[in-house]
mmCIF file of N, CA and C in Angstrom:
data_model
loop_
_atom_site.group_PDB
_atom_site.id
_atom_site.type_symbol
_atom_site.label_atom_id
_atom_site.label_comp_id
_atom_site.label_asym_id
_atom_site.label_seq_id
_atom_site.Cartn_x
_atom_site.Cartn_y
_atom_site.Cartn_z
ATOM 1 N N MET M 1041 -16.431 37.197 -17.756
ATOM 2 C CA MET M 1041 -16.004 36.347 -16.977
ATOM 3 C C MET M 1041 -14.991 36.034 -16.597
ATOM 4 N N ARG M 1042 -14.899 34.624 -15.370
ATOM 5 C CA ARG M 1042 -14.075 35.006 -14.095
ATOM 6 C C ARG M 1042 -12.925 34.375 -14.666
ATOM 7 N N GLU M 1043 -11.816 35.228 -13.295
ATOM 8 C CA GLU M 1043 -10.295 34.265 -14.208
ATOM 9 C C GLU M 1043 -10.115 33.748 -12.774
ATOM 10 N N GLU M 1044 -9.332 32.716 -13.485
ATOM 11 C CA GLU M 1044 -9.102 31.459 -12.027
ATOM 12 C C GLU M 1044 -7.869 32.002 -11.457
ATOM 13 N N GLN M 1045 -8.168 32.380 -10.182
ATOM 14 C CA GLN M 1045 -6.653 32.609 -9.577
ATOM 15 C C GLN M 1045 -6.154 31.654 -8.449
ATOM 16 N N THR M 1046 -4.875 32.050 -9.104
ATOM 17 C CA THR M 1046 -3.594 30.942 -8.869
ATOM 18 C C THR M 1046 -3.186 31.429 -7.683
ATOM 19 N N PRO M 1047 -1.989 30.484 -6.875
ATOM 20 C CA PRO M 1047 -1.489 31.396 -6.013
ATOM 21 C C PRO M 1047 -0.620 31.599 -5.809
ATOM 22 N N PRO M 1048 0.302 32.527 -5.421
ATOM 23 C CA PRO M 1048 1.479 33.042 -5.877
ATOM 24 C C PRO M 1048 2.659 32.204 -5.974
ATOM 25 N N ALA M 1049 3.573 32.094 -6.585
ATOM 26 C CA ALA M 1049 4.907 31.384 -6.509
ATOM 27 C C ALA M 1049 5.621 30.978 -5.654
ATOM 28 N N SER M 1050 5.289 32.243 -4.491
ATOM 29 C CA SER M 1050 6.252 32.174 -3.196
ATOM 30 C C SER M 1050 6.064 31.968 -2.427
ATOM 31 N N THR M 1051 4.033 31.245 -2.535
ATOM 32 C CA THR M 1051 3.904 30.211 -1.114
ATOM 33 C C THR M 1051 4.309 29.172 -1.242
ATOM 34 N N PRO M 1052 4.825 28.618 -0.196
ATOM 35 C CA PRO M 1052 5.427 27.301 0.035
ATOM 36 C C PRO M 1052 4.557 26.068 -0.686
ATOM 37 N N SER M 1053 5.262 24.870 -0.619
ATOM 38 C CA SER M 1053 4.020 23.978 -1.375
ATOM 39 C C SER M 1053 3.875 22.935 0.231
ATOM 40 N N PRO M 1054 2.840 22.107 -0.154
ATOM 41 C CA PRO M 1054 3.103 21.642 1.511
ATOM 42 C C PRO M 1054 4.283 19.821 1.170
ATOM 43 N N GLN M 1055 4.965 19.977 2.101
ATOM 44 C CA GLN M 1055 5.873 18.924 2.522
ATOM 45 C C GLN M 1055 5.148 17.370 2.171
ATOM 46 N N PRO M 1056 5.484 16.654 1.583
ATOM 47 C CA PRO M 1056 5.174 15.468 1.475
ATOM 48 C C PRO M 1056 5.717 14.358 2.756
ATOM 49 N N SER M 1057 4.479 13.672 3.083
ATOM 50 C CA SER M 1057 4.835 12.905 4.853
ATOM 51 C C SER M 1057 6.040 12.354 4.638
ATOM 52 N N SER M 1058 6.646 12.622 5.296
ATOM 53 C CA SER M 1058 8.066 11.499 5.721
ATOM 54 C C SER M 1058 7.940 9.972 5.608
ATOM 55 N N PRO M 1059 8.872 8.995 4.868
ATOM 56 C CA PRO M 1059 9.441 7.941 5.075
ATOM 57 C C PRO M 1059 8.265 6.984 6.592
ATOM 58 N N ALA M 1060 8.375 5.818 6.970
ATOM 59 C CA ALA M 1060 7.877 5.248 7.708
ATOM 60 C C ALA M 1060 9.271 4.682 8.726
ATOM 61 N N PRO M 1061 9.256 5.257 10.101
ATOM 62 C CA PRO M 1061 10.418 5.430 11.254
ATOM 63 C C PRO M 1061 10.754 3.750 10.426
ATOM 64 N N VAL M 1062 12.357 3.487 10.685
ATOM 65 C CA VAL M 1062 12.808 2.009 10.628
ATOM 66 C C VAL M 1062 12.463 1.599 11.186
ATOM 67 N N GLU M 1063 11.940 1.295 12.462
ATOM 68 C CA GLU M 1063 11.856 0.055 13.694
ATOM 69 C C GLU M 1063 10.646 -0.160 13.331
ATOM 70 N N HIS M 1064 9.649 0.427 11.863
ATOM 71 C CA HIS M 1064 8.365 -0.009 11.533
ATOM 72 C C HIS M 1064 8.830 -1.182 10.027
ATOM 73 N N GLU M 1065 9.858 -0.849 9.402
ATOM 74 C CA GLU M 1065 10.104 -2.076 8.326
ATOM 75 C C GLU M 1065 10.120 -3.403 8.693
ATOM 76 N N HIS M 1066 10.510 -3.799 10.423
ATOM 77 C CA HIS M 1066 10.440 -5.562 10.478
ATOM 78 C C HIS M 1066 8.654 -5.477 10.213
ATOM 79 N N TRP M 1067 8.092 -4.910 10.688
ATOM 80 C CA TRP M 1067 6.436 -4.626 11.087
ATOM 81 C C TRP M 1067 6.082 -4.890 10.050
ATOM 82 N N GLN M 1068 6.385 -3.908 9.037
ATOM 83 C CA GLN M 1068 6.020 -3.639 7.099
ATOM 84 C C GLN M 1068 6.445 -5.551 6.238
ATOM 85 N N THR M 1069 7.575 -5.718 6.677
ATOM 86 C CA THR M 1069 7.840 -7.231 6.056
ATOM 87 C C THR M 1069 7.027 -8.786 6.684
ATOM 88 N N GLY M 1070 7.220 -8.492 8.078
ATOM 89 C CA GLY M 1070 5.823 -9.120 8.353
ATOM 90 C C GLY M 1070 4.428 -9.881 7.649
ATOM 91 N N ARG M 1071 4.244 -8.294 8.143
ATOM 92 C CA ARG M 1071 2.722 -8.209 7.134
ATOM 93 C C ARG M 1071 2.871 -8.681 5.461
ATOM 94 N N LEU M 1072 3.592 -8.198 5.083
ATOM 95 C CA LEU M 1072 3.920 -8.517 3.820
ATOM 96 C C LEU M 1072 3.653 -10.438 2.984
ATOM 97 N N ILE M 1073 4.906 -10.562 4.601
ATOM 98 C CA ILE M 1073 4.777 -12.360 4.211
ATOM 99 C C ILE M 1073 3.602 -12.881 4.640
ATOM 100 N N VAL M 1074 2.762 -12.917 5.544
ATOM 101 C CA VAL M 1074 1.259 -13.169 6.489
ATOM 102 C C VAL M 1074 0.948 -12.806 4.660
ATOM 103 N N ALA M 1075 0.641 -11.840 3.861
ATOM 104 C CA ALA M 1075 -0.606 -11.603 2.998
ATOM 105 C C ALA M 1075 -0.052 -13.002 2.004
ATOM 106 N N VAL M 1076 1.396 -12.283 1.650
ATOM 107 C CA VAL M 1076 1.709 -13.418 0.748
ATOM 108 C C VAL M 1076 1.529 -14.871 1.065
ATOM 109 N N LEU M 1077 1.306 -15.538 2.146
ATOM 110 C CA LEU M 1077 0.823 -17.036 2.789
ATOM 111 C C LEU M 1077 0.039 -17.356 2.416
ATOM 112 N N THR M 1078 -1.723 -16.075 2.972
ATOM 113 C CA THR M 1078 -2.777 -16.282 2.923
ATOM 114 C C THR M 1078 -3.270 -16.142 1.523
ATOM 115 N N CYS M 1079 -2.575 -15.847 0.516
ATOM 116 C CA CYS M 1079 -2.626 -15.872 -0.308
ATOM 117 C C CYS M 1079 -2.442 -16.702 -1.379
ATOM 118 N N LEU M 1080 -1.278 -17.719 -0.820
ATOM 119 C CA LEU M 1080 -0.922 -19.346 -1.465
ATOM 120 C C LEU M 1080 -2.144 -20.379 -0.746
ATOM 121 N N PHE M 1081 -2.120 -19.642 0.438
ATOM 122 C CA PHE M 1081 -3.076 -20.983 0.669
ATOM 123 C C PHE M 1081 -4.433 -20.360 0.778
ATOM 124 N N ILE M 1082 -4.796 -19.448 -0.060
ATOM 125 C CA ILE M 1082 -6.220 -19.487 -0.749
ATOM 126 C C ILE M 1082 -6.048 -20.220 -2.736
ATOM 127 N N ILE M 1083 -5.077 -19.659 -2.845
ATOM 128 C CA ILE M 1083 -5.648 -20.820 -4.250
ATOM 129 C C ILE M 1083 -4.933 -21.690 -4.153
ATOM 130 N N GLY M 1084 -4.173 -22.125 -3.102
ATOM 131 C CA GLY M 1084 -3.923 -24.064 -2.989
ATOM 132 C C GLY M 1084 -5.324 -24.650 -2.060
ATOM 133 N N ALA M 1085 -6.018 -23.606 -1.882
ATOM 134 C CA ALA M 1085 -7.105 -24.854 -1.167
ATOM 135 C C ALA M 1085 -8.285 -24.696 -2.644
ATOM 136 N N ALA M 1086 -8.538 -23.847 -3.487
ATOM 137 C CA ALA M 1086 -8.897 -23.423 -4.636
ATOM 138 C C ALA M 1086 -8.853 -24.540 -5.588
ATOM 139 N N ILE M 1087 -7.778 -25.007 -5.348
ATOM 140 C CA ILE M 1087 -7.005 -26.170 -6.535
ATOM 141 C C ILE M 1087 -7.429 -27.894 -5.500
ATOM 142 N N ALA M 1088 -7.301 -27.266 -4.946
ATOM 143 C CA ALA M 1088 -7.530 -28.714 -4.041
ATOM 144 C C ALA M 1088 -8.677 -29.190 -3.942
ATOM 145 N N TYR M 1089 -9.791 -28.008 -4.199
ATOM 146 C CA TYR M 1089 -11.493 -28.204 -3.921
ATOM 147 C C TYR M 1089 -11.249 -28.351 -5.634
ATOM 148 N N GLU M 1090 -11.029 -28.077 -6.506
ATOM 149 C CA GLU M 1090 -11.159 -28.221 -7.616
ATOM 150 C C GLU M 1090 -10.349 -29.703 -8.305
ATOM 151 N N ALA M 1091 -9.879 -30.578 -7.492
ATOM 152 C CA ALA M 1091 -8.781 -31.667 -8.020
ATOM 153 C C ALA M 1091 -9.656 -32.802 -6.934
ATOM 154 N N LEU M 1092 -10.543 -32.166 -5.960
ATOM 155 C CA LEU M 1092 -10.800 -33.539 -4.865
ATOM 156 C C LEU M 1092 -12.265 -33.168 -4.643
ATOM 157 N N GLY M 1093 -12.762 -32.423 -5.074
ATOM 158 C CA GLY M 1093 -14.568 -31.754 -4.558
ATOM 159 C C GLY M 1093 -15.419 -31.845 -6.167
#
Protein backbone atom coordinates (compact mmCIF):
# COMPACT_ATOMS: atom_id res chain seq x y z
CA MET A 1 0.00 0.00 0.00
CA ARG A 2 1.04 3.56 -0.58
CA GLU A 3 1.39 5.98 2.28
CA GLU A 4 -0.25 9.37 1.87
CA GLN A 5 2.33 12.10 1.76
CA THR A 6 1.81 14.93 4.19
CA PRO A 7 3.45 18.32 3.67
CA PRO A 8 6.24 19.13 6.12
CA ALA A 9 5.23 21.17 9.15
CA SER A 10 7.68 23.92 8.23
CA THR A 11 5.71 24.76 5.06
CA PRO A 12 3.88 28.05 5.65
CA SER A 13 0.15 27.86 5.16
CA PRO A 14 -1.40 30.28 2.67
CA GLN A 15 -2.52 33.51 4.28
CA PRO A 16 -6.25 34.29 4.20
CA SER A 17 -7.25 37.21 2.04
CA SER A 18 -7.24 40.55 3.81
CA PRO A 19 -10.57 42.16 4.72
CA ALA A 20 -12.10 44.71 2.38
CA PRO A 21 -10.60 48.19 2.53
CA VAL A 22 -12.44 50.80 4.56
CA GLU A 23 -13.50 52.79 1.50
CA HIS A 24 -15.61 49.85 0.27
CA GLU A 25 -17.64 49.52 3.49
CA HIS A 26 -19.99 52.33 2.41
CA TRP A 27 -20.84 50.50 -0.81
CA GLN A 28 -21.40 47.24 1.03
CA THR A 29 -23.85 48.97 3.39
CA GLY A 30 -25.66 50.51 0.43
CA ARG A 31 -25.92 47.16 -1.32
CA LEU A 32 -27.31 45.58 1.86
CA ILE A 33 -29.98 48.28 2.14
CA VAL A 34 -30.96 47.86 -1.52
CA ALA A 35 -31.18 44.08 -1.09
CA VAL A 36 -33.39 44.37 2.01
CA LEU A 37 -35.67 46.93 0.35
CA THR A 38 -35.97 44.72 -2.74
CA CYS A 39 -36.98 41.74 -0.60
CA LEU A 40 -39.53 43.82 1.29
CA PHE A 41 -40.97 45.12 -1.99
CA ILE A 42 -41.34 41.59 -3.37
CA ILE A 43 -43.02 40.38 -0.17
CA GLY A 44 -45.34 43.41 -0.16
CA ALA A 45 -46.24 42.86 -3.80
CA ALA A 46 -47.06 39.21 -3.10
CA ILE A 47 -49.29 40.16 -0.16
CA ALA A 48 -51.04 42.83 -2.23
CA TYR A 49 -51.53 40.36 -5.09
CA GLU A 50 -53.11 37.83 -2.71
CA ALA A 51 -55.32 40.46 -1.08
CA LEU A 52 -56.45 42.24 -4.24
CA GLY A 53 -56.11 39.71 -6.96
